[in-house]
mmCIF file of C-alpha atoms in Angstrom:
data_model
loop_
_atom_site.group_PDB
_atom_site.id
_atom_site.type_symbol
_atom_site.label_atom_id
_atom_site.label_comp_id
_atom_site.label_asym_id
_atom_site.label_seq_id
_atom_site.Cartn_x
_atom_site.Cartn_y
_atom_site.Cartn_z
ATOM 1 C CA MET A 1 -198.553 -113.403 -162.071
ATOM 2 C CA THR A 2 -197.272 -115.730 -159.308
ATOM 3 C CA ARG A 3 -199.634 -116.266 -156.404
ATOM 4 C CA PRO A 4 -198.657 -114.375 -153.210
ATOM 5 C CA TRP A 5 -196.671 -116.197 -150.575
ATOM 6 C CA VAL A 6 -195.837 -115.580 -146.888
ATOM 7 C CA ARG A 7 -192.575 -115.320 -145.098
ATOM 8 C CA GLN A 8 -191.177 -113.892 -141.904
ATOM 9 C CA THR A 9 -190.661 -110.110 -141.824
ATOM 10 C CA ARG A 10 -187.133 -108.743 -142.313
ATOM 11 C CA PRO A 11 -185.698 -105.377 -141.234
ATOM 12 C CA ASP A 12 -185.430 -104.284 -144.859
ATOM 13 C CA ASP A 13 -189.237 -104.633 -145.210
ATOM 14 C CA ILE A 14 -189.857 -101.736 -142.813
ATOM 15 C CA PRO A 15 -190.133 -98.855 -145.369
ATOM 16 C CA ALA A 16 -192.565 -100.856 -147.546
ATOM 17 C CA LEU A 17 -194.657 -101.808 -144.511
ATOM 18 C CA ILE A 18 -194.972 -98.169 -143.413
ATOM 19 C CA GLU A 19 -196.043 -97.134 -146.886
ATOM 20 C CA LEU A 20 -198.541 -99.951 -147.163
ATOM 21 C CA GLN A 21 -200.047 -99.356 -143.704
ATOM 22 C CA ALA A 22 -200.556 -95.687 -144.580
ATOM 23 C CA ARG A 23 -202.438 -96.696 -147.737
ATOM 24 C CA VAL A 24 -204.626 -99.212 -145.871
ATOM 25 C CA TYR A 25 -205.418 -96.884 -142.944
ATOM 26 C CA PRO A 26 -205.213 -93.317 -144.240
ATOM 27 C CA SER A 27 -206.895 -91.886 -141.112
ATOM 28 C CA ILE A 28 -204.672 -93.758 -138.611
ATOM 29 C CA PRO A 29 -200.987 -92.867 -138.169
ATOM 30 C CA PRO A 30 -198.757 -95.738 -139.413
ATOM 31 C CA TRP A 31 -196.082 -97.387 -137.233
ATOM 32 C CA SER A 32 -192.715 -95.732 -136.999
ATOM 33 C CA ARG A 33 -189.470 -97.361 -138.126
ATOM 34 C CA ARG A 34 -188.422 -97.584 -134.473
ATOM 35 C CA LYS A 35 -191.510 -99.475 -133.418
ATOM 36 C CA LEU A 36 -191.283 -101.921 -136.304
ATOM 37 C CA ARG A 37 -187.641 -102.579 -135.462
ATOM 38 C CA GLU A 38 -188.610 -103.163 -131.826
ATOM 39 C CA GLN A 39 -191.282 -105.676 -132.826
ATOM 40 C CA LEU A 40 -188.705 -107.612 -134.839
ATOM 41 C CA GLU A 41 -186.201 -107.505 -132.001
ATOM 42 C CA VAL A 42 -188.734 -108.639 -129.377
ATOM 43 C CA PHE A 43 -190.434 -111.464 -131.323
ATOM 44 C CA PRO A 44 -189.183 -111.948 -134.900
ATOM 45 C CA GLN A 45 -190.997 -115.259 -135.308
ATOM 46 C CA GLY A 46 -194.373 -113.591 -134.872
ATOM 47 C CA GLN A 47 -194.004 -111.037 -137.651
ATOM 48 C CA VAL A 48 -195.104 -112.155 -141.110
ATOM 49 C CA VAL A 49 -195.532 -110.518 -144.501
ATOM 50 C CA ALA A 50 -197.334 -111.542 -147.674
ATOM 51 C CA GLU A 51 -195.384 -110.899 -150.819
ATOM 52 C CA SER A 52 -196.105 -111.007 -154.534
ATOM 53 C CA ASP A 53 -194.149 -110.219 -157.673
ATOM 54 C CA SER A 54 -194.996 -106.560 -157.128
ATOM 55 C CA GLY A 55 -193.696 -106.444 -153.511
ATOM 56 C CA ILE A 56 -195.204 -106.670 -150.081
ATOM 57 C CA VAL A 57 -199.008 -106.846 -150.161
ATOM 58 C CA GLY A 58 -199.900 -107.728 -146.598
ATOM 59 C CA CYS A 59 -198.661 -108.011 -143.012
ATOM 60 C CA ALA A 60 -199.571 -109.863 -139.794
ATOM 61 C CA SER A 61 -197.941 -108.928 -136.507
ATOM 62 C CA SER A 62 -198.274 -110.982 -133.328
ATOM 63 C CA MET A 63 -196.919 -111.402 -129.838
ATOM 64 C CA ILE A 64 -197.385 -113.867 -126.940
ATOM 65 C CA VAL A 65 -199.267 -112.731 -123.890
ATOM 66 C CA LEU A 66 -200.559 -113.944 -120.536
ATOM 67 C CA TRP A 67 -204.195 -113.495 -121.494
ATOM 68 C CA ASP A 68 -205.511 -113.295 -117.937
ATOM 69 C CA ASP A 69 -203.691 -109.994 -117.613
ATOM 70 C CA TRP A 70 -205.734 -108.474 -120.437
ATOM 71 C CA ALA A 71 -208.980 -110.493 -120.706
ATOM 72 C CA GLU A 72 -211.354 -108.123 -118.932
ATOM 73 C CA SER A 73 -210.621 -104.980 -120.944
ATOM 74 C CA HIS A 74 -207.782 -103.280 -122.731
ATOM 75 C CA THR A 75 -206.911 -100.975 -125.584
ATOM 76 C CA TRP A 76 -204.654 -101.677 -128.538
ATOM 77 C CA LYS A 77 -202.185 -99.114 -127.193
ATOM 78 C CA GLU A 78 -202.099 -100.722 -123.733
ATOM 79 C CA ILE A 79 -201.629 -104.383 -124.729
ATOM 80 C CA THR A 80 -199.058 -103.669 -127.508
ATOM 81 C CA GLY A 81 -197.147 -101.067 -125.528
ATOM 82 C CA ALA A 82 -198.128 -98.509 -128.214
ATOM 83 C CA GLY A 83 -196.748 -100.857 -130.877
ATOM 84 C CA THR A 84 -193.456 -101.696 -129.094
ATOM 85 C CA PHE A 85 -194.619 -105.213 -127.986
ATOM 86 C CA GLU A 86 -193.098 -104.586 -124.581
ATOM 87 C CA HIS A 87 -195.651 -106.921 -123.010
ATOM 88 C CA HIS A 88 -194.616 -109.871 -125.113
ATOM 89 C CA ASP A 89 -194.216 -112.801 -122.674
ATOM 90 C CA PRO A 90 -192.785 -116.140 -123.835
ATOM 91 C CA GLU A 91 -194.329 -117.711 -120.732
ATOM 92 C CA GLY A 92 -197.810 -117.033 -122.065
ATOM 93 C CA LYS A 93 -200.072 -119.469 -123.899
ATOM 94 C CA THR A 94 -201.885 -116.975 -126.158
ATOM 95 C CA LEU A 95 -200.729 -115.652 -129.504
ATOM 96 C CA TYR A 96 -202.157 -112.188 -129.678
ATOM 97 C CA GLY A 97 -202.865 -110.796 -133.116
ATOM 98 C CA ALA A 98 -201.782 -107.166 -132.909
ATOM 99 C CA GLU A 99 -202.263 -106.197 -136.559
ATOM 100 C CA VAL A 100 -203.266 -107.525 -139.993
ATOM 101 C CA PHE A 101 -203.532 -105.443 -143.111
ATOM 102 C CA VAL A 102 -203.744 -106.191 -146.852
ATOM 103 C CA ALA A 103 -203.121 -103.886 -149.789
ATOM 104 C CA PRO A 104 -206.489 -102.461 -151.007
ATOM 105 C CA GLU A 105 -206.001 -103.821 -154.497
ATOM 106 C CA MET A 106 -205.330 -107.339 -153.105
ATOM 107 C CA GLN A 107 -208.279 -107.554 -150.702
ATOM 108 C CA GLY A 108 -210.514 -110.520 -151.547
ATOM 109 C CA SER A 109 -207.687 -112.308 -153.398
ATOM 110 C CA GLY A 110 -206.786 -114.738 -150.608
ATOM 111 C CA VAL A 111 -203.918 -112.755 -149.030
ATOM 112 C CA GLY A 112 -205.800 -112.412 -145.759
ATOM 113 C CA HIS A 113 -206.300 -116.173 -145.618
ATOM 114 C CA LEU A 114 -202.576 -116.731 -146.162
ATOM 115 C CA LEU A 115 -201.738 -114.427 -143.272
ATOM 116 C CA TYR A 116 -204.261 -116.046 -140.925
ATOM 117 C CA GLU A 117 -203.038 -119.489 -141.893
ATOM 118 C CA ALA A 118 -199.476 -118.327 -141.107
ATOM 119 C CA ARG A 119 -200.635 -117.362 -137.628
ATOM 120 C CA ARG A 120 -202.206 -120.716 -137.115
ATOM 121 C CA THR A 121 -198.939 -122.352 -138.205
ATOM 122 C CA LEU A 122 -197.078 -120.227 -135.628
ATOM 123 C CA CYS A 123 -199.553 -121.179 -132.915
ATOM 124 C CA ARG A 124 -199.155 -124.894 -133.603
ATOM 125 C CA ALA A 125 -195.365 -124.764 -133.995
ATOM 126 C CA MET A 126 -194.980 -123.050 -130.597
ATOM 127 C CA ASN A 127 -197.569 -125.221 -128.828
ATOM 128 C CA LEU A 128 -199.715 -122.285 -127.833
ATOM 129 C CA ARG A 129 -203.259 -122.756 -126.584
ATOM 130 C CA ARG A 130 -205.014 -120.232 -128.799
ATOM 131 C CA ILE A 131 -204.936 -117.134 -130.971
ATOM 132 C CA ILE A 132 -206.832 -114.110 -129.699
ATOM 133 C CA ALA A 133 -207.253 -110.818 -131.580
ATOM 134 C CA CYS A 134 -209.425 -107.739 -131.419
ATOM 135 C CA GLY A 135 -210.683 -106.881 -134.875
ATOM 136 C CA ARG A 136 -211.912 -103.639 -136.274
ATOM 137 C CA LEU A 137 -215.627 -103.285 -137.083
ATOM 138 C CA PRO A 138 -215.320 -101.083 -140.182
ATOM 139 C CA GLY A 139 -218.973 -101.432 -141.154
ATOM 140 C CA TYR A 140 -220.319 -100.302 -137.815
ATOM 141 C CA HIS A 141 -220.367 -96.559 -138.673
ATOM 142 C CA ARG A 142 -223.279 -97.215 -141.024
ATOM 143 C CA TYR A 143 -225.400 -98.590 -138.148
ATOM 144 C CA ALA A 144 -224.066 -96.665 -135.099
ATOM 145 C CA ASP A 145 -227.175 -94.498 -134.905
ATOM 146 C CA GLU A 146 -229.403 -97.568 -134.858
ATOM 147 C CA MET A 147 -227.671 -100.075 -132.548
ATOM 148 C CA SER A 148 -224.852 -100.696 -130.121
ATOM 149 C CA ALA A 149 -221.532 -102.116 -131.389
ATOM 150 C CA GLU A 150 -222.306 -105.327 -129.467
ATOM 151 C CA PHE A 151 -225.647 -105.788 -131.230
ATOM 152 C CA TYR A 152 -224.059 -104.953 -134.580
ATOM 153 C CA ALA A 153 -221.436 -107.657 -134.064
ATOM 154 C CA GLN A 154 -224.069 -110.153 -133.007
ATOM 155 C CA LYS A 155 -226.028 -109.463 -136.171
ATOM 156 C CA VAL A 156 -222.865 -110.064 -138.192
ATOM 157 C CA VAL A 157 -222.362 -113.397 -136.392
ATOM 158 C CA TRP A 158 -226.001 -114.350 -137.019
ATOM 159 C CA GLY A 159 -225.558 -113.567 -140.722
ATOM 160 C CA ASP A 160 -228.009 -110.668 -140.816
ATOM 161 C CA LEU A 161 -225.228 -108.128 -141.606
ATOM 162 C CA ARG A 162 -221.844 -108.355 -143.251
ATOM 163 C CA ASP A 163 -218.736 -106.730 -141.899
ATOM 164 C CA GLN A 164 -215.585 -106.692 -143.990
ATOM 165 C CA VAL A 165 -213.406 -107.822 -141.059
ATOM 166 C CA LEU A 166 -215.582 -109.818 -138.616
ATOM 167 C CA SER A 167 -217.350 -111.794 -141.389
ATOM 168 C CA PHE A 168 -213.959 -112.747 -142.760
ATOM 169 C CA GLN A 169 -212.695 -113.757 -139.341
ATOM 170 C CA ILE A 170 -215.693 -115.984 -138.742
ATOM 171 C CA LYS A 171 -215.104 -117.599 -142.148
ATOM 172 C CA GLU A 172 -211.507 -118.251 -141.008
ATOM 173 C CA GLY A 173 -212.761 -120.330 -138.088
ATOM 174 C CA PHE A 174 -212.573 -117.763 -135.283
ATOM 175 C CA SER A 175 -215.284 -117.492 -132.674
ATOM 176 C CA TYR A 176 -216.758 -114.194 -131.597
ATOM 177 C CA CYS A 177 -216.438 -113.390 -127.887
ATOM 178 C CA GLY A 178 -217.696 -109.826 -127.401
ATOM 179 C CA VAL A 179 -216.846 -106.162 -128.057
ATOM 180 C CA ILE A 180 -214.293 -103.877 -126.462
ATOM 181 C CA GLU A 181 -215.125 -100.181 -126.607
ATOM 182 C CA GLY A 182 -212.378 -97.599 -126.979
ATOM 183 C CA TYR A 183 -209.935 -100.167 -128.387
ATOM 184 C CA ILE A 184 -208.628 -97.831 -131.074
ATOM 185 C CA PRO A 185 -210.284 -94.454 -130.335
ATOM 186 C CA GLU A 186 -209.071 -92.894 -133.596
ATOM 187 C CA ASP A 187 -210.750 -95.651 -135.688
ATOM 188 C CA GLU A 188 -213.744 -93.603 -136.906
ATOM 189 C CA GLN A 189 -215.312 -96.364 -139.011
ATOM 190 C CA SER A 190 -215.461 -98.684 -135.973
ATOM 191 C CA HIS A 191 -216.335 -95.869 -133.579
ATOM 192 C CA GLY A 192 -213.345 -97.060 -131.611
ATOM 193 C CA CYS A 193 -214.824 -100.523 -131.035
ATOM 194 C CA ALA A 194 -213.305 -103.935 -131.729
ATOM 195 C CA SER A 195 -214.626 -107.507 -131.646
ATOM 196 C CA VAL A 196 -212.756 -110.019 -129.518
ATOM 197 C CA ILE A 197 -212.214 -113.259 -131.449
ATOM 198 C CA VAL A 198 -210.502 -116.562 -130.577
ATOM 199 C CA TRP A 199 -209.183 -119.566 -132.440
ATOM 200 C CA LEU A 200 -208.402 -122.636 -130.292
ATOM 201 C CA ASN A 201 -205.443 -124.802 -131.210
ATOM 202 C CA ARG A 202 -206.748 -128.377 -131.242
ATOM 203 C CA ASP A 203 -203.182 -129.656 -131.363
ATOM 204 C CA TYR A 204 -202.231 -127.901 -128.117
ATOM 205 C CA ASP A 205 -200.534 -130.289 -125.695
ATOM 206 C CA PRO A 206 -200.633 -129.102 -122.041
ATOM 207 C CA THR A 207 -197.908 -131.603 -121.140
ATOM 208 C CA ARG A 208 -195.428 -129.904 -123.458
ATOM 209 C CA PRO A 209 -193.884 -126.479 -122.903
ATOM 210 C CA THR A 210 -194.182 -123.560 -125.213
ATOM 211 C CA THR A 211 -191.211 -123.491 -127.619
ATOM 212 C CA ILE A 212 -190.132 -120.662 -129.922
ATOM 213 C CA PRO A 213 -187.992 -122.106 -132.721
ATOM 214 C CA GLU A 214 -185.627 -119.718 -134.452
ATOM 215 C CA GLU A 215 -187.041 -120.806 -137.811
ATOM 216 C CA ILE A 216 -190.690 -121.676 -138.416
ATOM 217 C CA ALA A 217 -191.661 -123.021 -141.817
ATOM 218 C CA LEU A 218 -194.653 -121.085 -143.078
#
């Protein structure tokens, strides 16, 4: 079987993405066709899929934001405009990771790394300062009776615990910044909490403007 590859999302990918998202998050309603179309219309360069011989096996969705508007606290619904990306702002310097998901049967096979590397490629190509995302804490429900989400995340960072998402993000070179409560209230595994993570673009040039090329080689 050919190794998976990444490319920019196309409108004809939408049905497969809805089906895949429902498989990955069975307890969270998937995006609608309308919202996925809006994401592609607002910022096509920021939407990426991973594909294999069997079809689409992963997705990474992003937008550009003015981070100061959201840094103190926000929910996923607020910052993404409930998935419409209405707050996408080409004047911003932060690539915000709105969503990443990988087919259950492909998790641990390197697809997640390909999607994160694609985001880093986007960040460099557009001369953005950083990538920020708020990641689920799917292992937290096992410890919620013992500790706060903040302490749980700290123990993951220290290496005392392993979380499927946060441990992977740290391995990908992201730094942990804290926890936001109520980020996705319906996320029962995370008890609604998410870890704020950041990756700084060392190639960022403050003397150059942000550019959004029509085509970005992934």
